[in-house]
mmCIF file of C-alpha atoms in Angstrom:
data_model
loop_
_atom_site.group_PDB
_atom_site.id
_atom_site.type_symbol
_atom_site.label_atom_id
_atom_site.label_comp_id
_atom_site.label_asym_id
_atom_site.label_seq_id
_atom_site.Cartn_x
_atom_site.Cartn_y
_atom_site.Cartn_z
ATOM 1 C CA ALA A 1104 98.422 -165.849 -145.292
ATOM 2 C CA ARG A 1105 96.396 -162.351 -144.158
ATOM 3 C CA TYR A 1106 96.374 -162.792 -141.050
ATOM 4 C CA ALA A 1107 100.338 -162.677 -140.949
ATOM 5 C CA ASP A 1108 100.090 -159.422 -139.845
ATOM 6 C CA SER A 1109 99.515 -158.441 -136.844
ATOM 7 C CA ALA A 1110 98.261 -155.452 -137.546
ATOM 8 C CA TYR A 1111 95.465 -156.356 -139.861
ATOM 9 C CA HIS A 1112 92.636 -155.906 -138.630
ATOM 10 C CA LEU A 1113 93.411 -152.551 -137.138
ATOM 11 C CA LYS A 1114 94.191 -151.616 -140.867
ATOM 12 C CA LYS A 1115 90.978 -152.952 -142.199
ATOM 13 C CA GLN A 1116 89.012 -151.019 -139.447
ATOM 14 C CA LEU A 1117 91.285 -147.710 -140.137
ATOM 15 C CA VAL A 1118 89.958 -147.947 -144.040
ATOM 16 C CA PHE A 1119 86.375 -148.884 -142.833
ATOM 17 C CA LEU A 1120 86.468 -145.959 -140.815
ATOM 18 C CA ALA A 1121 87.891 -142.893 -143.684
ATOM 19 C CA LEU A 1122 84.921 -144.763 -146.194
ATOM 20 C CA GLY A 1123 82.571 -143.903 -143.188
ATOM 21 C CA SER A 1124 83.508 -140.442 -142.951
ATOM 22 C CA LEU A 1125 83.614 -139.325 -146.853
ATOM 23 C CA VAL A 1126 80.619 -140.633 -146.503
ATOM 24 C CA LEU A 1127 79.618 -138.866 -143.611
ATOM 25 C CA PHE A 1128 80.832 -135.946 -145.132
ATOM 26 C CA VAL A 1129 79.553 -136.733 -148.731
ATOM 27 C CA CYS A 1130 75.460 -136.551 -146.024
ATOM 28 C CA TYR A 1131 76.415 -133.965 -144.208
ATOM 29 C CA ARG A 1132 76.677 -131.738 -147.646
ATOM 30 C CA PHE A 1133 74.076 -133.016 -148.998
ATOM 31 C CA PRO A 1134 70.646 -131.476 -148.945
ATOM 32 C CA TYR A 1135 67.831 -132.929 -146.982
ATOM 33 C CA GLU A 1136 65.832 -131.785 -149.843
ATOM 34 C CA LYS A 1137 67.102 -134.599 -152.764
ATOM 35 C CA TRP A 1138 67.375 -136.959 -149.822
ATOM 36 C CA ARG A 1139 62.782 -136.460 -149.148
ATOM 37 C CA SER A 1140 62.345 -137.138 -152.594
ATOM 38 C CA TRP A 1141 65.213 -140.092 -153.220
ATOM 39 C CA GLY A 1142 63.131 -141.925 -150.449
ATOM 40 C CA TRP A 1143 61.455 -144.263 -151.860
ATOM 41 C CA TRP A 1144 63.869 -144.849 -154.210
ATOM 42 C CA VAL A 1145 66.308 -145.874 -152.080
ATOM 43 C CA LEU A 1146 63.723 -148.249 -150.511
ATOM 44 C CA ALA A 1147 62.513 -149.730 -153.754
ATOM 45 C CA ALA A 1148 66.468 -150.684 -154.216
ATOM 46 C CA SER A 1149 66.904 -151.836 -150.889
ATOM 47 C CA ASP A 1150 63.798 -154.207 -151.499
ATOM 48 C CA LEU A 1151 65.523 -155.595 -154.357
ATOM 49 C CA GLY A 1152 68.827 -156.043 -152.123
ATOM 50 C CA LEU A 1153 66.538 -157.751 -150.245
ATOM 51 C CA ILE A 1154 65.207 -160.443 -153.513
ATOM 52 C CA ALA A 1155 68.984 -160.328 -153.457
ATOM 53 C CA VAL A 1156 69.730 -162.156 -150.243
ATOM 54 C CA LEU A 1157 67.234 -164.974 -151.651
ATOM 55 C CA LEU A 1158 68.483 -166.051 -154.327
ATOM 56 C CA VAL A 1159 72.341 -165.372 -154.453
ATOM 57 C CA GLY A 1160 72.524 -164.718 -150.719
ATOM 58 C CA SER A 1161 75.248 -166.897 -149.054
ATOM 59 C CA ALA A 1162 74.203 -168.202 -145.221
ATOM 60 C CA SER A 1163 76.087 -167.816 -142.238
ATOM 61 C CA HIS A 1164 75.234 -169.577 -138.890
ATOM 62 C CA GLY A 1165 72.334 -170.503 -139.802
ATOM 63 C CA ALA A 1166 70.639 -166.792 -142.216
ATOM 64 C CA ARG A 1167 70.755 -166.300 -145.204
ATOM 65 C CA SER A 1168 71.831 -162.418 -144.852
ATOM 66 C CA TRP A 1169 74.521 -161.293 -146.866
ATOM 67 C CA ILE A 1170 75.027 -161.518 -150.400
ATOM 68 C CA ASP A 1171 79.453 -161.891 -150.845
ATOM 69 C CA LEU A 1172 81.390 -160.214 -153.854
ATOM 70 C CA GLY A 1173 84.297 -161.573 -153.263
ATOM 71 C CA TYR A 1174 86.967 -159.557 -151.794
ATOM 72 C CA SER A 1175 83.729 -158.394 -149.483
ATOM 73 C CA SER A 1176 80.312 -158.936 -148.895
ATOM 74 C CA ILE A 1177 77.531 -156.593 -148.095
ATOM 75 C CA GLN A 1178 74.026 -156.861 -146.029
ATOM 76 C CA PRO A 1179 71.457 -155.453 -147.782
ATOM 77 C CA SER A 1180 69.143 -155.162 -144.332
ATOM 78 C CA ALA A 1181 71.252 -152.166 -143.547
ATOM 79 C CA PHE A 1182 70.050 -150.512 -146.608
ATOM 80 C CA ALA A 1183 66.994 -151.448 -145.986
ATOM 81 C CA LYS A 1184 66.936 -149.805 -142.656
ATOM 82 C CA LEU A 1185 67.052 -147.132 -144.851
ATOM 83 C CA GLY A 1186 64.593 -147.981 -147.679
ATOM 84 C CA VAL A 1187 62.490 -147.452 -144.964
ATOM 85 C CA ILE A 1188 63.969 -144.475 -142.284
ATOM 86 C CA ALA A 1189 63.942 -142.100 -145.049
ATOM 87 C CA THR A 1190 60.607 -143.122 -146.614
ATOM 88 C CA LEU A 1191 58.875 -142.602 -143.747
ATOM 89 C CA ALA A 1192 59.908 -139.714 -143.034
ATOM 90 C CA ALA A 1193 59.077 -137.823 -146.479
ATOM 91 C CA LEU A 1194 55.374 -139.107 -145.688
ATOM 92 C CA LEU A 1195 55.686 -137.581 -142.231
ATOM 93 C CA ALA A 1196 56.554 -134.732 -143.584
ATOM 94 C CA VAL A 1197 54.260 -134.642 -146.505
ATOM 95 C CA SER A 1198 51.127 -135.486 -143.370
ATOM 96 C CA THR A 1199 51.911 -132.614 -141.579
ATOM 97 C CA LYS A 1200 52.158 -130.007 -143.888
#
């Protein structure tokens, strides 16, 4: 079925490259002051994602770390890393003033 196309993985990675480039461009153009004010919200949302993994996550190779969306899956710990970075950056920026 999907692996019958010899370029399946290439096409999939090109789609991810295009999406990642779009996200990179949007983040680059976004004012950094907004990121600072959103740090706590990103951390809270990522915490909810980590809790969701415990409740509905799928286990793979002995670890429950992914949420299966049917067409794809996400790993909330990647968003948690961003949340921690954004929150720590906001805290350190406030403490240096």
